[in-house]
């Protein structure tokens, strides 16, 4: 594969681990050996030493070691690094060969086994001839060994075995095959690891020792090679710090090499390898900034090393690979816990890699398309071994290191072969893969715009790869981002590509959609381009084949033309509905109701404004508005019918007016525009319905309207005088309210506030019709307006009946009182009784129906009129009550059976004269002393501030219960204000304290006396108790009187006997 | 000197973009547009409380192989973006700052024009002149 030429070799990308070969294990048939092998290779977690194990047969042939050079004097190196070298040291030449051998210390055939083991060790040694590889022996034993030093036989035999095999004591191990296998294995591998480290250490020393033989003129390549090898061995030794150091020296040495066209690729390849290693180690050491710095340095150094101009694509391919592999390293480090940031993440490297791949594609197109020659024979890229000896060399002149190519003819053939090979590289595929990697990264690091940009590039690449479906999918996806952000230049560029895709696929609907937007005001295309697109669009509408898009390659265009022809022949499916709301189409549409509300007896008026932005006039055939109540839709359609000119001139606004009559059942409802449709084309060709949701507008119109408002604010009244409509400041009114007809009746209320508490307050209500027709079904709702304080409704009663005083059974609101058909000047009285004072709002609602005509249409409307009145209720009079004795002395308590007086004062506070009809007492326990037939207040008229008093003589009988207060009763007053019916107000009389008197004295004396005449005075002393009382009396005359009669009468008072004294 | 200078509205749509005519204009549009990602991130990183003290100059937004993109955000969230050729290493940070200051002053003049409607594309000749002075002169 051509792509794989640039792939980094896997042995470079892996983490080098010490290579240890295990021999003498039969893992297929021997269960014990199998278990040992499994213990070595299973569960190699990070805490175990980094060794790669391999089971090899005992007589395995290891790569032969070439004879060591004694002098470098005549040696001219053929390249920097052999392709097989890394693999050799990773997988072929072990640091340590371990021989497993089953032998217990007390084995009966010890001697024989010992010598067999020695032979096996010898075989391994022979095949490792010349290498520094260590050999170790592991004895697999069935018995658990005794602690060291205790088993004398063991130590003796171990020494003997070491001797026989020519091993040091440190290279002989015992592996008891018991329960703790894994534990033993871990100890073993740690020991192996130490041996391996020593091996790599000696290797490093060995390579270092060559240095003194080298000279700077002929052995420059070797300097790089040796540093690389030392670094690589250091890595195998797990000494990454030193490895990094050596790689860095190697890197600077690579750039010191004399570079010319013939070896440029080799230098770059090696520089790339070493750079990769350095970056990898830097990430591993958690110094990502070092890695990035190294990479930047690497790119800066190599950017200009293009090499042969005929193979420029090789350089870009290599650059792309550099960025890609660094991106991968970076990404890998992030997976291991590194944190990246928005401005420094792997995405940038993938993006740049894609960028170089794009360059590579362009260069490949330029350099490789020119000749359509076949591959030269023999293929100059073929090598005898099937591969290269050194990294980055040309197959046709391997090992050649001088400045000029040895054979110019061969060189030409080789370049040609490479170019031909490059032609078959699936560039787009590579680019798309890199871009999609970058997209994934930028998504992660919050770069939505970068992501969109890369997706556009991906779309364009799919377009180049002729995968138009995928291209459109991607482009369509990002288009809306650019549209909402209003980057019209970019949107236009994307749309142009999308249009090409749609054309090449003969996708009619997409073709129309993209054309429409490219013709619209958001497009930054030049007039002539727009003009071309519009002509094509018109062709498509007529069901013809559009002209090819420019910049499409001719072969694709021909294919597309035949596709379009097929489409044309296809019957049916020629209607397209395109939702244009979310685009910026070339036909703009805005609609509005003339008013936010219409009375039901008015025609509803609707305006639709249409405007075209394309360079040539465009004709359309139908304009339809759909409304939330579909019954109205029939009134909002305009179709071309010969005379009607439905042509839109560029830049001019056309207005279509619609009007219709609302249905009476829609009163109180909202009518909304749900959509507008404009039909382009005709039934004979193709029909395209542009459909707007709601009342028009598109992706750009909101912002334009906002800008228009701002500018109006600046310009002040400038626009008002202009005749022409300013399109941008046209506002959309997408809904209207249908409200009931204005009533032509008058409602008058006459009354005289304030209302008096408890009064039947009269409100006169007059309805007068100004209607031309008869108002039918007039209904009145009268009473307290709902929604006021709750207790008002409990203390307000409304009635129409004046003859009966209203009470609790009457409601606060009288609904729907039928008044029949309205005769002009209808009068009604409503009586209201308020039981508490305060403000009240009364509502009078008159509803009726009437027939009327709107635009020749008979409709039956319901109208209503509301009238409210605010009435204050005040107290009409105040009643005060006091108890006095028969001598008019105020009493605070009354005595049993002794008469007293109840005085009432009634003070009028009403603004009107109050007529008191009658008053009476309703007594509970007391009795009236006087039979009173008529109220003293009967027919008294009280003016404001006047007071009416009444007096009742009462007596209280003894009360059975213990309490000493008694309820008196109620004072009922019947009264009315002028012109209103009589009402009765009850005043509860206060309670009075009652006391029992044992002795009652009352004097009987004439009303007057004459001088020098006797004045008979009689005292009645009454005993109110059940017992006989002893009474003693003394009469003390005043100076004005002379005295006769008993001065000191004495006696026993019996029951009720009165003693009279004169 | 700059190869591209752009003024971006608060709502992130372009008010003005000018690039050297010798190179692909569309590419600069994309560069400026993608740099808004970083601008947005930088603005949002500054807390609301600190917004008053925020420095207007945002510095280098992101490096690409070929260009360096610098950003500047006014207090009314209008963004200025200057794209400089990566090879132009002589340009110091201070010079970029002073370019932005000049740009800001000129932009303020545009805004003060009673006939300019904020939010509309900038068509001022004076502004154009200032920008031209900062651009790489076609040789």
mmCIF file of C-alpha atoms in Angstrom, chain A residues 617-748:
data_model
loop_
_atom_site.group_PDB
_atom_site.id
_atom_site.type_symbol
_atom_site.label_atom_id
_atom_site.label_comp_id
_atom_site.label_asym_id
_atom_site.label_seq_id
_atom_site.Cartn_x
_atom_site.Cartn_y
_atom_site.Cartn_z
ATOM 1 C CA UNK A 617 -38.170 39.323 -12.283
ATOM 2 C CA UNK A 618 -39.723 36.157 -11.018
ATOM 3 C CA UNK A 619 -43.242 34.960 -11.667
ATOM 4 C CA UNK A 620 -45.280 33.027 -9.212
ATOM 5 C CA UNK A 621 -48.654 31.475 -9.532
ATOM 6 C CA UNK A 622 -50.295 31.303 -6.208
ATOM 7 C CA UNK A 623 -50.151 32.891 -2.836
ATOM 8 C CA UNK A 624 -52.083 31.340 0.001
ATOM 9 C CA UNK A 625 -52.300 32.118 3.655
ATOM 10 C CA UNK A 626 -53.460 29.476 6.070
ATOM 11 C CA UNK A 627 -55.055 30.492 9.294
ATOM 12 C CA UNK A 628 -55.686 28.756 12.563
ATOM 13 C CA UNK A 629 -59.352 28.433 11.645
ATOM 14 C CA UNK A 630 -59.128 26.748 8.295
ATOM 15 C CA UNK A 631 -62.560 27.903 7.211
ATOM 16 C CA UNK A 632 -61.091 31.310 6.484
ATOM 17 C CA UNK A 633 -58.346 29.970 4.244
ATOM 18 C CA UNK A 634 -60.559 30.152 1.180
ATOM 19 C CA UNK A 635 -60.616 33.945 1.437
ATOM 20 C CA UNK A 636 -56.853 34.268 1.611
ATOM 21 C CA UNK A 637 -55.749 32.820 -1.691
ATOM 22 C CA UNK A 638 -54.723 34.618 -4.785
ATOM 23 C CA UNK A 639 -53.994 32.747 -7.967
ATOM 24 C CA UNK A 640 -52.690 33.944 -11.260
ATOM 25 C CA UNK A 641 -55.536 34.061 -13.703
ATOM 26 C CA UNK A 642 -54.460 35.826 -16.796
ATOM 27 C CA UNK A 643 -55.009 39.419 -15.872
ATOM 28 C CA UNK A 644 -53.584 39.140 -12.421
ATOM 29 C CA UNK A 645 -49.937 40.006 -12.661
ATOM 30 C CA UNK A 646 -48.072 37.859 -10.221
ATOM 31 C CA UNK A 647 -44.634 38.929 -11.170
ATOM 32 C CA UNK A 648 -42.103 40.203 -8.677
ATOM 33 C CA UNK A 649 -39.612 42.707 -9.909
ATOM 34 C CA UNK A 650 -36.257 42.681 -8.183
ATOM 35 C CA UNK A 651 -36.186 44.804 -5.078
ATOM 36 C CA UNK A 652 -39.813 45.927 -5.290
ATOM 37 C CA UNK A 653 -42.335 45.044 -2.663
ATOM 38 C CA UNK A 654 -45.777 43.805 -3.616
ATOM 39 C CA UNK A 655 -48.645 43.878 -1.257
ATOM 40 C CA UNK A 656 -51.652 41.573 -1.380
ATOM 41 C CA UNK A 657 -54.715 42.503 0.642
ATOM 42 C CA UNK A 658 -57.209 39.987 1.868
ATOM 43 C CA UNK A 659 -60.315 40.561 3.875
ATOM 44 C CA UNK A 660 -62.953 38.235 5.230
ATOM 45 C CA UNK A 661 -65.764 38.192 7.718
ATOM 46 C CA UNK A 662 -65.217 36.425 10.971
ATOM 47 C CA UNK A 663 -67.664 33.870 12.232
ATOM 48 C CA UNK A 664 -69.723 34.883 15.231
ATOM 49 C CA UNK A 665 -68.655 31.778 17.113
ATOM 50 C CA UNK A 666 -65.073 33.000 16.936
ATOM 51 C CA UNK A 667 -65.838 36.017 19.073
ATOM 52 C CA UNK A 668 -63.324 36.136 21.889
ATOM 53 C CA UNK A 669 -60.936 33.860 20.021
ATOM 54 C CA UNK A 670 -57.616 34.555 18.416
ATOM 55 C CA UNK A 671 -57.036 34.015 14.727
ATOM 56 C CA UNK A 672 -53.445 33.190 13.882
ATOM 57 C CA UNK A 673 -51.638 32.809 10.621
ATOM 58 C CA UNK A 674 -50.185 29.333 10.592
ATOM 59 C CA UNK A 675 -48.389 29.530 7.303
ATOM 60 C CA UNK A 676 -47.948 31.229 3.987
ATOM 61 C CA UNK A 677 -47.320 29.450 0.743
ATOM 62 C CA UNK A 678 -46.032 30.838 -2.488
ATOM 63 C CA UNK A 679 -46.124 28.600 -5.507
ATOM 64 C CA UNK A 680 -43.423 28.908 -8.076
ATOM 65 C CA UNK A 681 -43.541 27.118 -11.378
ATOM 66 C CA UNK A 682 -46.622 25.542 -12.801
ATOM 67 C CA UNK A 683 -48.430 22.243 -12.926
ATOM 68 C CA UNK A 684 -47.047 21.660 -16.388
ATOM 69 C CA UNK A 685 -43.454 21.900 -15.214
ATOM 70 C CA UNK A 686 -42.473 21.576 -11.623
ATOM 71 C CA UNK A 687 -44.305 23.126 -8.725
ATOM 72 C CA UNK A 688 -42.353 24.469 -5.853
ATOM 73 C CA UNK A 689 -44.218 25.610 -2.812
ATOM 74 C CA UNK A 690 -42.228 27.938 -0.665
ATOM 75 C CA UNK A 691 -43.732 27.667 2.703
ATOM 76 C CA UNK A 692 -43.294 29.969 5.648
ATOM 77 C CA UNK A 693 -44.495 29.081 9.079
ATOM 78 C CA UNK A 694 -46.533 31.685 10.899
ATOM 79 C CA UNK A 695 -46.573 35.043 9.219
ATOM 80 C CA UNK A 696 -43.393 34.883 7.187
ATOM 81 C CA UNK A 697 -39.956 36.175 7.940
ATOM 82 C CA UNK A 698 -36.794 34.099 7.649
ATOM 83 C CA UNK A 699 -33.467 33.389 9.305
ATOM 84 C CA UNK A 700 -32.207 36.911 8.766
ATOM 85 C CA UNK A 701 -35.316 39.035 9.100
ATOM 86 C CA UNK A 702 -35.376 39.311 12.883
ATOM 87 C CA UNK A 703 -31.979 40.902 12.935
ATOM 88 C CA UNK A 704 -32.854 43.187 10.046
ATOM 89 C CA UNK A 705 -35.970 44.330 11.825
ATOM 90 C CA UNK A 706 -33.906 45.068 14.915
ATOM 91 C CA UNK A 707 -31.432 47.090 12.901
ATOM 92 C CA UNK A 708 -34.310 48.941 11.256
ATOM 93 C CA UNK A 709 -35.717 49.879 14.649
ATOM 94 C CA UNK A 710 -32.330 51.151 15.746
ATOM 95 C CA UNK A 711 -31.910 53.233 12.648
ATOM 96 C CA UNK A 712 -35.437 54.639 12.961
ATOM 97 C CA UNK A 713 -34.556 55.822 16.377
ATOM 98 C CA UNK A 714 -31.652 57.641 14.841
ATOM 99 C CA UNK A 715 -33.463 59.074 11.885
ATOM 100 C CA UNK A 716 -36.425 60.137 13.932
ATOM 101 C CA UNK A 717 -39.363 61.057 11.760
ATOM 102 C CA UNK A 718 -37.497 60.897 8.517
ATOM 103 C CA UNK A 719 -39.223 57.766 7.327
ATOM 104 C CA UNK A 720 -42.763 58.827 8.045
ATOM 105 C CA UNK A 721 -42.954 61.118 5.108
ATOM 106 C CA UNK A 722 -41.668 58.558 2.668
ATOM 107 C CA UNK A 723 -44.136 57.005 0.341
ATOM 108 C CA UNK A 724 -42.294 53.804 -0.171
ATOM 109 C CA UNK A 725 -42.569 51.089 2.366
ATOM 110 C CA UNK A 726 -39.438 50.299 4.295
ATOM 111 C CA UNK A 727 -39.243 46.532 4.047
ATOM 112 C CA UNK A 728 -37.056 45.965 7.059
ATOM 113 C CA UNK A 729 -39.231 47.979 9.378
ATOM 114 C CA UNK A 730 -42.365 46.127 8.312
ATOM 115 C CA UNK A 731 -43.503 44.347 11.385
ATOM 116 C CA UNK A 732 -45.274 41.065 11.427
ATOM 117 C CA UNK A 733 -48.655 40.848 13.126
ATOM 118 C CA UNK A 734 -49.342 37.190 13.088
ATOM 119 C CA UNK A 735 -52.519 37.052 15.069
ATOM 120 C CA UNK A 736 -55.628 39.072 15.702
ATOM 121 C CA UNK A 737 -58.373 38.922 18.252
ATOM 122 C CA UNK A 738 -62.013 38.868 17.268
ATOM 123 C CA UNK A 739 -64.010 40.908 19.704
ATOM 124 C CA UNK A 740 -67.749 41.429 19.967
ATOM 125 C CA UNK A 741 -69.613 44.160 18.180
ATOM 126 C CA UNK A 742 -69.772 47.568 19.786
ATOM 127 C CA UNK A 743 -73.233 47.836 21.365
ATOM 128 C CA UNK A 744 -75.378 50.708 20.228
ATOM 129 C CA UNK A 745 -77.446 51.059 23.350
ATOM 130 C CA UNK A 746 -77.164 53.386 26.235
ATOM 131 C CA UNK A 747 -77.587 52.360 29.804
ATOM 132 C CA UNK A 748 -78.356 55.004 32.346
#
